[in-house]
mmCIF file of C-alpha atoms in Angstrom:
data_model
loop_
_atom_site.group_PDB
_atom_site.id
_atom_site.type_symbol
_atom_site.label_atom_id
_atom_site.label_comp_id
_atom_site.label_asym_id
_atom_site.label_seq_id
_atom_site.Cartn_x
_atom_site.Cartn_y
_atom_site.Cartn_z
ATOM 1 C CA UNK A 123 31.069 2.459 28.927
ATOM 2 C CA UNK A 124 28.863 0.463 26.865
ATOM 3 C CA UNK A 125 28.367 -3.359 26.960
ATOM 4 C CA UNK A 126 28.782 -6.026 24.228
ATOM 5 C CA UNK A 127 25.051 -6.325 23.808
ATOM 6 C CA UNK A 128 24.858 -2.228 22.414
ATOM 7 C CA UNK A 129 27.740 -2.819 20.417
ATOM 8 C CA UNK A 130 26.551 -5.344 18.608
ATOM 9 C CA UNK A 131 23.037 -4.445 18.262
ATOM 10 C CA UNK A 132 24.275 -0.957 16.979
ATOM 11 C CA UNK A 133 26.861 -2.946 14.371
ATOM 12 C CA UNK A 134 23.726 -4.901 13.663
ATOM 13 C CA UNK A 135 21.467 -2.063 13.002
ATOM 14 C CA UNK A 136 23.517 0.327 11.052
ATOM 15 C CA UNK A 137 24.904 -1.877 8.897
ATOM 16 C CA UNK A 138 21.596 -3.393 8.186
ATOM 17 C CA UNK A 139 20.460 0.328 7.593
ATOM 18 C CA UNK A 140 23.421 0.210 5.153
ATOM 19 C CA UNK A 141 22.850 -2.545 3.301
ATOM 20 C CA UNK A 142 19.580 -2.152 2.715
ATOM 21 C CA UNK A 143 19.937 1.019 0.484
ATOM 22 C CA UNK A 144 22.975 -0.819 -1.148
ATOM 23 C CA UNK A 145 22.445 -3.937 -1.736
ATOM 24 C CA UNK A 146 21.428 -4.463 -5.090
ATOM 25 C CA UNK A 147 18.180 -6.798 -5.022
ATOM 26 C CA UNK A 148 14.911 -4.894 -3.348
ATOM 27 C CA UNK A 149 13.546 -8.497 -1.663
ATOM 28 C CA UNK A 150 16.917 -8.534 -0.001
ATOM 29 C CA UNK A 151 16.938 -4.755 1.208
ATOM 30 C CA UNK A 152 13.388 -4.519 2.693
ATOM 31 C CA UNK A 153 15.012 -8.154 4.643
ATOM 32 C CA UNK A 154 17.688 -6.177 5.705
ATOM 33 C CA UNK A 155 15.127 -3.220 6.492
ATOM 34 C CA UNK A 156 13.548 -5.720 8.698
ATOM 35 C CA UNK A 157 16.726 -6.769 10.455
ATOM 36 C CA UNK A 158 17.265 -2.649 11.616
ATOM 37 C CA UNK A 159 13.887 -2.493 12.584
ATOM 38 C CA UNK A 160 14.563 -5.439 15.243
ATOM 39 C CA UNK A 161 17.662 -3.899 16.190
ATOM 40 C CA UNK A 162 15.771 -0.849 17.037
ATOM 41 C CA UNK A 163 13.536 -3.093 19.192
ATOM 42 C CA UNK A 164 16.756 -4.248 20.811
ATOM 43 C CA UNK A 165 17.462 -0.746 22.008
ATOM 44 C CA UNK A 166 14.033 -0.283 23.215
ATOM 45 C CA UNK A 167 14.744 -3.867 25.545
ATOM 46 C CA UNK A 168 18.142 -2.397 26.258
ATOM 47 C CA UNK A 169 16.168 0.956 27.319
ATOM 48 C CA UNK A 170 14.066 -0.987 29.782
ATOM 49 C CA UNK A 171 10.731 -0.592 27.100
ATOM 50 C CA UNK A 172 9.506 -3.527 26.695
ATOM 51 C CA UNK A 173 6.030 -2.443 26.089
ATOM 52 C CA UNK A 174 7.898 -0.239 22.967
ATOM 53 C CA UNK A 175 9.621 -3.310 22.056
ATOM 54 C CA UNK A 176 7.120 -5.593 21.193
ATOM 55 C CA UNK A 177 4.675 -2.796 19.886
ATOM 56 C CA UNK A 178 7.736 -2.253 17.699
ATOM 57 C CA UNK A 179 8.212 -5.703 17.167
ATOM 58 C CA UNK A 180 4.417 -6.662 16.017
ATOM 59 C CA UNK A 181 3.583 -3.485 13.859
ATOM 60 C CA UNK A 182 7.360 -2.836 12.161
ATOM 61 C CA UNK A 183 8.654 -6.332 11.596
ATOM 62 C CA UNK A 184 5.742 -7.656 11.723
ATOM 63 C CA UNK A 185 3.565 -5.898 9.372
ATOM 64 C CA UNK A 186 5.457 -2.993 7.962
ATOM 65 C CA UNK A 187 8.349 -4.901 6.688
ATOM 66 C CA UNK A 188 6.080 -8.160 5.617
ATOM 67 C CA UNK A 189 4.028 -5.181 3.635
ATOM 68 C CA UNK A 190 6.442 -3.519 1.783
ATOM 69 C CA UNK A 191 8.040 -7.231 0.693
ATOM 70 C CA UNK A 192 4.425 -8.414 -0.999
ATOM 71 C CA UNK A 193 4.737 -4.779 -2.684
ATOM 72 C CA UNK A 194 7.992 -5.572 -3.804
ATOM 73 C CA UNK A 195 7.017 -8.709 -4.964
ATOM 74 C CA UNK A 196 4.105 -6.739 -7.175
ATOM 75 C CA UNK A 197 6.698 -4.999 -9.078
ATOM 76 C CA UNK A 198 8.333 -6.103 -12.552
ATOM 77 C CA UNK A 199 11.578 -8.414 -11.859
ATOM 78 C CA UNK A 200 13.954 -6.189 -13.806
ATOM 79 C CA UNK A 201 12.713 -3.440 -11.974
ATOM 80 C CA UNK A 202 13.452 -4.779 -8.545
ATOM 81 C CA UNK A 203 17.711 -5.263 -9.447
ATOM 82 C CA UNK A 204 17.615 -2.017 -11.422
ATOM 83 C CA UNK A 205 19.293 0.688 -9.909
ATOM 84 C CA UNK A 206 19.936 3.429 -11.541
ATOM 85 C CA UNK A 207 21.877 6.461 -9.754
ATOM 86 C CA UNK A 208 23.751 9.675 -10.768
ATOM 87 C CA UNK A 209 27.617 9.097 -9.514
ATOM 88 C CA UNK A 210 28.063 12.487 -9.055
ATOM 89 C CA UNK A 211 24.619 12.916 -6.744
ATOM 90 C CA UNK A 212 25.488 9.866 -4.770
ATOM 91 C CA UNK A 213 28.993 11.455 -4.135
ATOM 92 C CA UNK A 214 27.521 14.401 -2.946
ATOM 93 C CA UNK A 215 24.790 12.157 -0.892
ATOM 94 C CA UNK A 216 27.891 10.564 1.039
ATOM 95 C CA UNK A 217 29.606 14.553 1.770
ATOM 96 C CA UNK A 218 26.169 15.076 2.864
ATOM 97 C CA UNK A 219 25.511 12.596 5.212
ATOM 98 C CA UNK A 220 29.321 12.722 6.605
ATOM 99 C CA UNK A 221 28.422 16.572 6.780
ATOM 100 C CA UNK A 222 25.058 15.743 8.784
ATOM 101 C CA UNK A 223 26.913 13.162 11.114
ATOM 102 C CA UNK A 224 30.178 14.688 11.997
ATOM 103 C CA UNK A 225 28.415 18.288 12.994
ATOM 104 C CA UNK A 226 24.966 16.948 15.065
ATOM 105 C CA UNK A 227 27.523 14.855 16.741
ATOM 106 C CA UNK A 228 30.285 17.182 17.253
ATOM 107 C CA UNK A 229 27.128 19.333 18.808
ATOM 108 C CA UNK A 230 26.012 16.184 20.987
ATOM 109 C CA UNK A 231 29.534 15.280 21.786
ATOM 110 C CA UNK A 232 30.704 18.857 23.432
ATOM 111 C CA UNK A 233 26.831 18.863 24.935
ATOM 112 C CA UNK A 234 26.031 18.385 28.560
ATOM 113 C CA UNK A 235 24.408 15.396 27.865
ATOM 114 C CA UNK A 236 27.716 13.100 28.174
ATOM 115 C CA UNK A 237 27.498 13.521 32.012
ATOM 116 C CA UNK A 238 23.456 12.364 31.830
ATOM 117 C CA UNK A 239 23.174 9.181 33.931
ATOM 118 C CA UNK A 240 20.546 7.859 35.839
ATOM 119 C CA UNK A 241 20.103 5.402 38.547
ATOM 120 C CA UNK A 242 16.237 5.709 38.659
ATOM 121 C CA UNK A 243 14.491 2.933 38.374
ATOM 122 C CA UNK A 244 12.641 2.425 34.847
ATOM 123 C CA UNK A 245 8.779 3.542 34.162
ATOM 124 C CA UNK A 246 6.440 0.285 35.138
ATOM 125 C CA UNK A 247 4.720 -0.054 31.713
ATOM 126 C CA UNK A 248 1.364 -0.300 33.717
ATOM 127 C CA UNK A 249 1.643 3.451 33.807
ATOM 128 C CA UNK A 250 1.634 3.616 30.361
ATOM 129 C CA UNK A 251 -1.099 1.405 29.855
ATOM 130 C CA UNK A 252 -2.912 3.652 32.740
ATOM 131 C CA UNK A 253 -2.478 6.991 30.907
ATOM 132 C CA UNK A 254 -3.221 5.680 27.674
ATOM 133 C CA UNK A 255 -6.851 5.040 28.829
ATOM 134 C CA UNK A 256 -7.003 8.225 31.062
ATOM 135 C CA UNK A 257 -5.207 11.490 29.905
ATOM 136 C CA UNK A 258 -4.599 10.035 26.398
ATOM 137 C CA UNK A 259 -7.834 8.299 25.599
ATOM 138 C CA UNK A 260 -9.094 11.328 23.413
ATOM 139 C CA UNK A 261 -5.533 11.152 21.621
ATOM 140 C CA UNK A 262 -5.843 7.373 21.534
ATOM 141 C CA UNK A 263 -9.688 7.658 19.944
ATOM 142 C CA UNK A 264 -8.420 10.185 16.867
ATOM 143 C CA UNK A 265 -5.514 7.340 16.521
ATOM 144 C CA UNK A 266 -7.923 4.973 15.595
ATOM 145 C CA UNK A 267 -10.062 7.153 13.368
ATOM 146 C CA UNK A 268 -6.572 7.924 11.099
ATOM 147 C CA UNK A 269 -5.508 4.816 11.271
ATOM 148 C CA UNK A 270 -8.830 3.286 9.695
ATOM 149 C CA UNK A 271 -9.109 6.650 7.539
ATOM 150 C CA UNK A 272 -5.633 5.676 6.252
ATOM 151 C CA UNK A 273 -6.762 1.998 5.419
ATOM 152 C CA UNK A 274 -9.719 3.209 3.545
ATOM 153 C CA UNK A 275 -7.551 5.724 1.610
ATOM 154 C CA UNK A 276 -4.953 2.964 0.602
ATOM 155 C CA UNK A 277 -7.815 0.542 -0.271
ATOM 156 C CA UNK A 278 -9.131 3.148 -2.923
ATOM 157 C CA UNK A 279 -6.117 4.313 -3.693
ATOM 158 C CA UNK A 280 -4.826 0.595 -4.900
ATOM 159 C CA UNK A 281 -8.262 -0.165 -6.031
ATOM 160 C CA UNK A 282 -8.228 2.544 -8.667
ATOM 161 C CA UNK A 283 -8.994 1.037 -12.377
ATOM 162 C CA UNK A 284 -5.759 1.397 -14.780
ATOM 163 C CA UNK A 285 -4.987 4.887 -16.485
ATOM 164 C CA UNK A 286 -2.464 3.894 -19.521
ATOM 165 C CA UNK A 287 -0.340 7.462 -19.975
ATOM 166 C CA UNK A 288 -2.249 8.037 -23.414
ATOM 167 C CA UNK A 289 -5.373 8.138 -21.587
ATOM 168 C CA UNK A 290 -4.011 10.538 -19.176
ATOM 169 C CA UNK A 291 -3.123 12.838 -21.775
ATOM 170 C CA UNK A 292 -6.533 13.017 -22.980
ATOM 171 C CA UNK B 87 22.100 2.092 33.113
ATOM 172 C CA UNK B 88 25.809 0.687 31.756
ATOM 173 C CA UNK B 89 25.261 2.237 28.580
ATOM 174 C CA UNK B 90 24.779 5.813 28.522
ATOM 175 C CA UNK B 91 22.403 8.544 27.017
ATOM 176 C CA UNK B 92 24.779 9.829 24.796
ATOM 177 C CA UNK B 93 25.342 6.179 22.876
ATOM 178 C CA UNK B 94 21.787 5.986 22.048
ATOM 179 C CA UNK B 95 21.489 9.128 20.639
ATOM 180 C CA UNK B 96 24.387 8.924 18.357
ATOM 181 C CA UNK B 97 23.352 5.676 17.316
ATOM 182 C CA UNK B 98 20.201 7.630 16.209
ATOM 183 C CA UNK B 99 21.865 10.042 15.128
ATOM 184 C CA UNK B 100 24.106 7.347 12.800
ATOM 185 C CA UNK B 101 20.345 6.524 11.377
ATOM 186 C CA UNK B 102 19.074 9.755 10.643
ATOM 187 C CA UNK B 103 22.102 10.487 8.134
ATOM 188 C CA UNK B 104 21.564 7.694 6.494
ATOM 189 C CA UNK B 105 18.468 7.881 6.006
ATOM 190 C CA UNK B 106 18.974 11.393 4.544
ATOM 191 C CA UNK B 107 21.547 9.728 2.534
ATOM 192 C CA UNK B 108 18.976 7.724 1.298
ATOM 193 C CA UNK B 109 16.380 10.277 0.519
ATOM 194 C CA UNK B 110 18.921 12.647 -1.360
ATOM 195 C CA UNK B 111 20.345 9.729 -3.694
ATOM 196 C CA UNK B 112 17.681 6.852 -4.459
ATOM 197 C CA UNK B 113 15.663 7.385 -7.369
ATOM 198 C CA UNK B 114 13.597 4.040 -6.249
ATOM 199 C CA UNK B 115 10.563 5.297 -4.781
ATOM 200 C CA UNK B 116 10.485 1.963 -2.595
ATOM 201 C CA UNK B 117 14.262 2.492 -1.389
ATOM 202 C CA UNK B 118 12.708 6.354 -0.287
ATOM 203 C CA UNK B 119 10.128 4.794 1.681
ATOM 204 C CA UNK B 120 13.013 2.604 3.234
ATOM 205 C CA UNK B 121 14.914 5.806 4.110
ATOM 206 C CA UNK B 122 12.408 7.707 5.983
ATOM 207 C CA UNK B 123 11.291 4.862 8.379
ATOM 208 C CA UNK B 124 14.788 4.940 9.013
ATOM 209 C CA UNK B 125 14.331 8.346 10.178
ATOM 210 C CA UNK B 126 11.501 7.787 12.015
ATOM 211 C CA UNK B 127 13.368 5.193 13.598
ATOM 212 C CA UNK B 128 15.589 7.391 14.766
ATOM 213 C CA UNK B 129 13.223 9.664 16.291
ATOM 214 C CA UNK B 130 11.543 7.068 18.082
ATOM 215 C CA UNK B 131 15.048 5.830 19.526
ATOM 216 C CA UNK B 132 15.724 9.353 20.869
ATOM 217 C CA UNK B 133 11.979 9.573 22.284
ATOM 218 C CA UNK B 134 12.740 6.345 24.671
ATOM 219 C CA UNK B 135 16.134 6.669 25.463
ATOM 220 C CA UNK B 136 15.375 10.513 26.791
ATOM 221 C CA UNK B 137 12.258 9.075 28.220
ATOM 222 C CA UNK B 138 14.334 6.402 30.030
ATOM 223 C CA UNK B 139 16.971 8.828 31.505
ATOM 224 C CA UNK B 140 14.153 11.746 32.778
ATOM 225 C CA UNK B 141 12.766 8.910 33.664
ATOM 226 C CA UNK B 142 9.338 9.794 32.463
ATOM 227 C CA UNK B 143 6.277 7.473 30.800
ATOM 228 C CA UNK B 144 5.038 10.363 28.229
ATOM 229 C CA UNK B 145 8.381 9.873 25.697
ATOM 230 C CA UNK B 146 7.499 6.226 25.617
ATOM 231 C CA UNK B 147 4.118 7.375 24.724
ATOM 232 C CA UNK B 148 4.555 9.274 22.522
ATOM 233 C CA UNK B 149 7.014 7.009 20.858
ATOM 234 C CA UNK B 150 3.619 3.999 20.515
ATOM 235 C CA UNK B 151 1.813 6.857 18.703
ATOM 236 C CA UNK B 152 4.594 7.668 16.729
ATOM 237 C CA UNK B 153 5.018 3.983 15.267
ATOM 238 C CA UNK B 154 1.092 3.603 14.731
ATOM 239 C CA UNK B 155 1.117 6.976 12.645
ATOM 240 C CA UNK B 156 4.148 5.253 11.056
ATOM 241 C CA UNK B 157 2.338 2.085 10.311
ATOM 242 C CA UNK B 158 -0.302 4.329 8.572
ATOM 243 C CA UNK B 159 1.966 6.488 6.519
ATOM 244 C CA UNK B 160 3.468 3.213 5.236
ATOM 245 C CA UNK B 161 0.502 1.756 3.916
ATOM 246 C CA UNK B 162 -0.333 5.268 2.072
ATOM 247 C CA UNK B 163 2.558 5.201 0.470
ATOM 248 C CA UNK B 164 3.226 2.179 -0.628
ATOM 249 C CA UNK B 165 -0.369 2.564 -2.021
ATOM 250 C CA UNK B 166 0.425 5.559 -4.080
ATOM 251 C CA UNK B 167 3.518 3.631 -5.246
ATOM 252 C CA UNK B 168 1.584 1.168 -6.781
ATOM 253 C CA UNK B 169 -0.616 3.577 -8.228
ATOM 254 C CA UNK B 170 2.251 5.191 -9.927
ATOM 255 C CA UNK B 171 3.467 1.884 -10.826
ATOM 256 C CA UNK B 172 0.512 0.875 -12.994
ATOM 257 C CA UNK B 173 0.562 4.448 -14.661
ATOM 258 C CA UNK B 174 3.989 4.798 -15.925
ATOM 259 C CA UNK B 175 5.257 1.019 -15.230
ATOM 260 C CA UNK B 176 8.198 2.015 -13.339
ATOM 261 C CA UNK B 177 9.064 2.982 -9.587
ATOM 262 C CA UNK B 178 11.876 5.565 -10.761
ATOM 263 C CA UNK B 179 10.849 8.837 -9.537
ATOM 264 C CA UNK B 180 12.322 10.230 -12.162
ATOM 265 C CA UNK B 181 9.673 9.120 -14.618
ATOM 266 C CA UNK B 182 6.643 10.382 -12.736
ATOM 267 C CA UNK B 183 6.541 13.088 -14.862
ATOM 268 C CA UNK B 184 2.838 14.559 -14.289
ATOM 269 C CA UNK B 185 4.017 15.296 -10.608
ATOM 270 C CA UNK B 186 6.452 17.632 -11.872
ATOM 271 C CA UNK B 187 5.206 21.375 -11.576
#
């Protein structure tokens, strides 16, 4: 059975996930973006990762979510409460994702995985740290070269001077 | 382990549909960006909690280089949003009209 700690972190995290696509101002939905992100850092504690946790907690919540806020912030004001949707698409977005739910997790459900316990005890996160500069040091060296190809790319990228459409057309 | 394997993975499973939710409905190219770090979310909680019950150190791995591939994905796109934004002064997807084929 599951303890009060999963329930609440999972009530905390999908309604979070919720609300952020709902609710109708954009500074308040990349908050509530950064209040699922946590709760996924609560699983990873609850998982017995706390290594994953705080990586989670240090590049998600605390850059990810703090990035896409100051690009929110960058857009027009009437933008940010606008929302304009089709009624019939976002009908057919909730069949969709009630389609998606109910059959993967009819699948899990009837799976063998309901009967997967384990009394092992959890990975020491030394290991981790251990193969990260052994067998995954050549994986961990290309990591670094996308990440800072990445930050050059967005740097030019936002750096660009402004193209009005009638220019474009040109 | 109290809670068990299957939990975690239909909590993920929870986040994955609404993230697709989110991808097949918003027009807002920020709310997009929302939904698929939800999904990658999701991924990452299946990596560890199947890592946890193997019990092996690679799915936790794996999950640290998914989230730093994340982190760099995020700050693409939100760069090409802004791009977009100064062209057409909007964030509607359905006014980028020069990506259409």
């Amino acid at each position: 059975m599951v303890d009060s700690i999963f329930l609440a972190l999972s009530v905390l995290t999908i309604g979070c996930a919720i609300a952020s696509l709902e609710i109708r101002s954009l500074i308040y939905g990349s908050i509530a973006l950064m209040l699922t992100l946590s709760g996924i850092a609560g699983f990873f504690l609850l998982l017995d990762a706390p290594f994953v946790a705080m990586f989670q907690l240090s590049v998600y919540v605390g850059s990810i979510a703090v990035l896409i806020l100051f690009t929110v912030m960058l857009v027009r004001r009437e933008l940010i409460f606008n929302k304009i949707e089709d009624t019939r698409r976002r009908y057919a977005g909730i069949g969709l994702m009630i389609i998606v739910m109910l059959g993967i997790g009819t699948i899990i459900i009837g799976s063998g995985l309901k009967s997967m316990d384990t009394n092992a005890p959890s990975v020491d996160y030394k290991k981790i740290g251990e193969d990260f500069l052994t067998y995954y040091s050549p994986a961990l060296i290309v990591m670094a070269l996308i990440l800072t190809s990445s930050v050059i790319g967005a740097l030019t990228l936002a750096k660009r001077e402004d193209v009005t459409s009638d220019q474009r057309a040109n | 382990m109290t809670n068990a394997l299957i939990d975690f993975v239909l909590v993920s499973v929870a986040l994955l549909a609404i993230g697709i939710y989110g991808l097949s409905v918003k027009r807002n190219a920020i709310r997009m960006l929302f939904a698929v770090e939800m999904i990658v979310n999701s991924a990452n909680l299946n990596l560890v909690a199947f890592a946890r019950f193997i019990p092996n150190s690679q799915g936790q791995t794996l999950a640290l280089f998914s989230i730093a591939i994340a982190a760099a994905e995020v700050a693409v796109g939100l760069a090409l949003v802004i791009v977009a934004y100064r062209m057409y002064k909007n964030i509607d997807i359905a006014d980028f009209r020069s990506l259409k084929g």
